PDB file of C-alpha atoms in Angstrom:
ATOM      1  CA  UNK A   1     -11.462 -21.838  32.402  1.00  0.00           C
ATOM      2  CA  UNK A   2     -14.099 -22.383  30.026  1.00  0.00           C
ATOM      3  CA  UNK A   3     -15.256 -19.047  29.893  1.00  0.00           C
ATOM      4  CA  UNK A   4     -11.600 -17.791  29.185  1.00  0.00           C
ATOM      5  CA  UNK A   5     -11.226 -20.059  26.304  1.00  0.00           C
ATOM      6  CA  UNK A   6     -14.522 -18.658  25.020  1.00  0.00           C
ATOM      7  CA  UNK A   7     -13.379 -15.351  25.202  1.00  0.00           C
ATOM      8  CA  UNK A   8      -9.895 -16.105  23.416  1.00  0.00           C
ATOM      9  CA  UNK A   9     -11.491 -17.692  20.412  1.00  0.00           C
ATOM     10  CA  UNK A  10     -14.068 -15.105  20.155  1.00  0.00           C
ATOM     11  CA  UNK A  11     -11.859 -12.464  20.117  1.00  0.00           C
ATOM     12  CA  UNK A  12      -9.349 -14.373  17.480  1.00  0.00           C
ATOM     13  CA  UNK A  13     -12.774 -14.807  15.111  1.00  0.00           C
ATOM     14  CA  UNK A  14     -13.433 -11.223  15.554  1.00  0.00           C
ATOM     15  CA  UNK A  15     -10.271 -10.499  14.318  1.00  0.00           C
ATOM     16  CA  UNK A  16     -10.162 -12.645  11.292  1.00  0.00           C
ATOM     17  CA  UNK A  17     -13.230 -11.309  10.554  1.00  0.00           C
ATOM     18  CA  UNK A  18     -12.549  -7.983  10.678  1.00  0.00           C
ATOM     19  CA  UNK A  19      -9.061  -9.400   8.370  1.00  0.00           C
ATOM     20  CA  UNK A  20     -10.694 -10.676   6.059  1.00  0.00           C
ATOM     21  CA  UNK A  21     -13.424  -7.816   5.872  1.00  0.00           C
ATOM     22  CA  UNK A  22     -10.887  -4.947   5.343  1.00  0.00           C
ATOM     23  CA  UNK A  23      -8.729  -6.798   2.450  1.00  0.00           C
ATOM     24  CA  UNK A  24     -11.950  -7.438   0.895  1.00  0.00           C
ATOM     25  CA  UNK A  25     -13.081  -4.156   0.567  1.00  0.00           C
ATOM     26  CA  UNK A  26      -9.658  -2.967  -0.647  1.00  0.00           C
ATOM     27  CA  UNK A  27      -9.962  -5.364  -2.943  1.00  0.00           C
ATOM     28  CA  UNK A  28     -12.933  -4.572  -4.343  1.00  0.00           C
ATOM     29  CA  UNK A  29     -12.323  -0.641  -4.149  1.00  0.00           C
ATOM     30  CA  UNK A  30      -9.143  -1.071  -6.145  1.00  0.00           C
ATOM     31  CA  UNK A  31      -9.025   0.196  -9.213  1.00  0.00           C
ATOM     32  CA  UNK A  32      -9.340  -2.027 -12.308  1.00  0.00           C
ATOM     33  CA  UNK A  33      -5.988  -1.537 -14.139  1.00  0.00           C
ATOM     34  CA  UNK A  34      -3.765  -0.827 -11.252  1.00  0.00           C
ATOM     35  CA  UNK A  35      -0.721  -2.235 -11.000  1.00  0.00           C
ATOM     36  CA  UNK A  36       1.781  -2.206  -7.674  1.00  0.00           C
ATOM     37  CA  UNK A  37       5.003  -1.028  -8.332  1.00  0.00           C
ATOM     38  CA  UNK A  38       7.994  -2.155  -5.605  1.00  0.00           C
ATOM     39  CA  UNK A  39      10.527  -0.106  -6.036  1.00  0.00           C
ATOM     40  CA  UNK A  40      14.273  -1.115  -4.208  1.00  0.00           C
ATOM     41  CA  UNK A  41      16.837   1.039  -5.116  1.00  0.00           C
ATOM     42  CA  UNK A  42      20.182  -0.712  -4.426  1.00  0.00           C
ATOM     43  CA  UNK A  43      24.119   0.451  -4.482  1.00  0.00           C
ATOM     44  CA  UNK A  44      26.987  -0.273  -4.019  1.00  0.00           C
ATOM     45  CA  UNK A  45      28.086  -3.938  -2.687  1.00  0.00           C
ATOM     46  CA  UNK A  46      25.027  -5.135  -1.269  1.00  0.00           C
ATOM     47  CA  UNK A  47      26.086  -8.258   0.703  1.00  0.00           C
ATOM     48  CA  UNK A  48      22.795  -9.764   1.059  1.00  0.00           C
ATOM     49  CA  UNK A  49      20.969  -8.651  -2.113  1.00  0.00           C
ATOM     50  CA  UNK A  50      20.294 -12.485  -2.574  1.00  0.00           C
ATOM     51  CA  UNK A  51      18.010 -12.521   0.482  1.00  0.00           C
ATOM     52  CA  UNK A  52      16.550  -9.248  -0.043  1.00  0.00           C
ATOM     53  CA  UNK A  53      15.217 -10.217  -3.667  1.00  0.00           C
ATOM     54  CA  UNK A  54      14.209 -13.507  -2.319  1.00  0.00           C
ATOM     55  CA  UNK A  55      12.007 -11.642  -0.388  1.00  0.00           C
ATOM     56  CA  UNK A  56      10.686  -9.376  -2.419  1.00  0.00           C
ATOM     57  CA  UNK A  57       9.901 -11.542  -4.855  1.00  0.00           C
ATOM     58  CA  UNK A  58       8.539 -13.939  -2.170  1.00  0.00           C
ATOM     59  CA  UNK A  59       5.791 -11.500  -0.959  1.00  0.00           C
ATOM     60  CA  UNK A  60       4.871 -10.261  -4.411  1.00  0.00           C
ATOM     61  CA  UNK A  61       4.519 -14.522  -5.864  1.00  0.00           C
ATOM     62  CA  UNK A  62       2.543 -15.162  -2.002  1.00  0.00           C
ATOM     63  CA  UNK A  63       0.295 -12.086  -2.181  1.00  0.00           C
ATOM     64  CA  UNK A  64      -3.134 -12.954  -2.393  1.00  0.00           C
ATOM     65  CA  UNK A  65      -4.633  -9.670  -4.111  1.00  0.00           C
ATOM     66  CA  UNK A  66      -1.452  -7.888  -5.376  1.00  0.00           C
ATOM     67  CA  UNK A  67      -0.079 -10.957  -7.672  1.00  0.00           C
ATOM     68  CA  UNK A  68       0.322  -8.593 -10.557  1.00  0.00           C
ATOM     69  CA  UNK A  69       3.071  -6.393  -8.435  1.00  0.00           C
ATOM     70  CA  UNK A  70       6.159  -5.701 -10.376  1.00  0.00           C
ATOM     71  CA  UNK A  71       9.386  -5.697  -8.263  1.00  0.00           C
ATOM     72  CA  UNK A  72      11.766  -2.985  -9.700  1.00  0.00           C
ATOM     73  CA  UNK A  73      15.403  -3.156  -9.247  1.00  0.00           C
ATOM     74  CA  UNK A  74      16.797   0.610  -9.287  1.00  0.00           C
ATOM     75  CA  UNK A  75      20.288   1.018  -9.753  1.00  0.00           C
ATOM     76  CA  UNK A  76      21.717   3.640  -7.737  1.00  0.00           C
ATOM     77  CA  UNK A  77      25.750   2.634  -8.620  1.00  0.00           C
ATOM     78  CA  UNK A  78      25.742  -0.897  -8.089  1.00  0.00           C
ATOM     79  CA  UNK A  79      28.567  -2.918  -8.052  1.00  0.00           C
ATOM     80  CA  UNK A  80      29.160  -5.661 -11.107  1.00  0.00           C
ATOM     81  CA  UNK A  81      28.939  -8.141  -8.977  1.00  0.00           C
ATOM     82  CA  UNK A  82      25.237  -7.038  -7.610  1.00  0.00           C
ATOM     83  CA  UNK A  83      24.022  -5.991 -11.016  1.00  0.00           C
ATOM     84  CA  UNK A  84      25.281  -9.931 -12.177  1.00  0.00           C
ATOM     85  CA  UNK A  85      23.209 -11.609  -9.150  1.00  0.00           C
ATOM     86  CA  UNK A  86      19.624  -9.009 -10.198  1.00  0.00           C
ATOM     87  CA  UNK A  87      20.227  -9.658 -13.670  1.00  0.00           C
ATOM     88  CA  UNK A  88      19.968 -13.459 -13.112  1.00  0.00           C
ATOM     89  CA  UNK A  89      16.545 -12.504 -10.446  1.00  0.00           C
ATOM     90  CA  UNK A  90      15.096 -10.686 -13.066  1.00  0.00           C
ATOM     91  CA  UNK A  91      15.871 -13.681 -16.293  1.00  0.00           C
ATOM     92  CA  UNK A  92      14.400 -16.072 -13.654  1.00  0.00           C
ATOM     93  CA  UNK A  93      11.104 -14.013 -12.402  1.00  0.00           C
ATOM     94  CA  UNK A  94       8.759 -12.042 -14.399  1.00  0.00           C
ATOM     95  CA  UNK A  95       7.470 -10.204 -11.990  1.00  0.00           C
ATOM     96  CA  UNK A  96      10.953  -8.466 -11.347  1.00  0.00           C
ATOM     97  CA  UNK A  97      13.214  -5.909 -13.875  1.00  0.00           C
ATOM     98  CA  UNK A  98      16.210  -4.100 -13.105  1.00  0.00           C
ATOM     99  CA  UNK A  99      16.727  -0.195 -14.277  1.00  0.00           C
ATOM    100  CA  UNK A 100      18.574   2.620 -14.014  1.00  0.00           C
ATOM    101  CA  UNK A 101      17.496   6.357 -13.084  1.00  0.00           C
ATOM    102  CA  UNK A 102      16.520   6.762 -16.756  1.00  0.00           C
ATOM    103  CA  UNK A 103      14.783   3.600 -17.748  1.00  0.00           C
ATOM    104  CA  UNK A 104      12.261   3.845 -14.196  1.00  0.00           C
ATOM    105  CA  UNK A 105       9.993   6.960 -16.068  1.00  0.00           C
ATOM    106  CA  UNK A 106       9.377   4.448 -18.866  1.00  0.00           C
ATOM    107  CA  UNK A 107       8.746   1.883 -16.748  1.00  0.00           C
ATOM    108  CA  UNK A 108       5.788   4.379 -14.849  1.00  0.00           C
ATOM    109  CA  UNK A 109       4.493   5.492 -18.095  1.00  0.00           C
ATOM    110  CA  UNK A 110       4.117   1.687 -19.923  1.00  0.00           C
ATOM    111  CA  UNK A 111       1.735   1.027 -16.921  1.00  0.00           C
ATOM    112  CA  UNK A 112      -1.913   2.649 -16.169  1.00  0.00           C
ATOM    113  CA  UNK A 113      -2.688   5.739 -14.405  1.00  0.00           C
ATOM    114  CA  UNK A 114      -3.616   4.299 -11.153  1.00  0.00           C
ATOM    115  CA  UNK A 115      -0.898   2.504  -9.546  1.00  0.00           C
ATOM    116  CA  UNK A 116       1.109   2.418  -6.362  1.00  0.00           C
ATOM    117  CA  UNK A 117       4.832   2.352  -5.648  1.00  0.00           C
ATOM    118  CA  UNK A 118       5.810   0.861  -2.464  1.00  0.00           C
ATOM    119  CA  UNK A 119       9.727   2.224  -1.741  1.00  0.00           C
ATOM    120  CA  UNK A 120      11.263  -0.637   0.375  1.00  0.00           C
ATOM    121  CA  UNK A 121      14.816   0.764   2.150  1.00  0.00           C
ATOM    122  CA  UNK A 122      17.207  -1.238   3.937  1.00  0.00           C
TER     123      UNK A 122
END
């Protein structure tokens, strides 16, 4: 039994190790002035867009090397109702803006040449 328990904390250290190894490196292989784009384009109704920017916004404010990440709010026909409830995520967070199809080039552009743009799709 003892030699079990061995095993199963040595093989949870080797994988915190190996964790904590990998976002290390990508941290320090990063880029200086890189900045993570989340992109979540949205129409229509979108019952639960509440939860969904909780989320979001949630991962980007609890991320331990991406805190910089800019959550952007693509409208793809929203309803009035759904741009009303992003409007008041984006007053609220700074980390978070809401665009249309024109406005998201400018967005890219205003920010430096290396970045990445995680599409999230429900």
């Amino acid at each position: 039994m003892q030699k079990m328990l061995i095993f199963v904390l040595g093989s949870l250290s080797a994988l915190l190790l190996q964790y904590i190894c990998i976002k290390t490196v990508c941290w320090v292989l990063k880029p200086k002035n890189s900045r993570q784009l989340i992109l979540l384009p949205l129409s229509g109704e979108c019952d639960d867009l509440e939860s969904r920017l909780r989320w979001q916004l949630f991962r980007i404010e609890n991320s331990t090397f991406d805190r910089n990440a800019l959550l952007v709010i693509l409208d793809c026909g929203m309803s009035q109702a759904a741009k009303n409830c992003a409007a008041v995520f984006c007053k609220a967070g700074k980390n978070c803006c809401l665009c249309d199809k024109e406005q998201l080039s400018a967005i890219i552009q205003q920010h430096s040449i290396c970045k990445g743009i995680e599409v999230v799709l429900y």
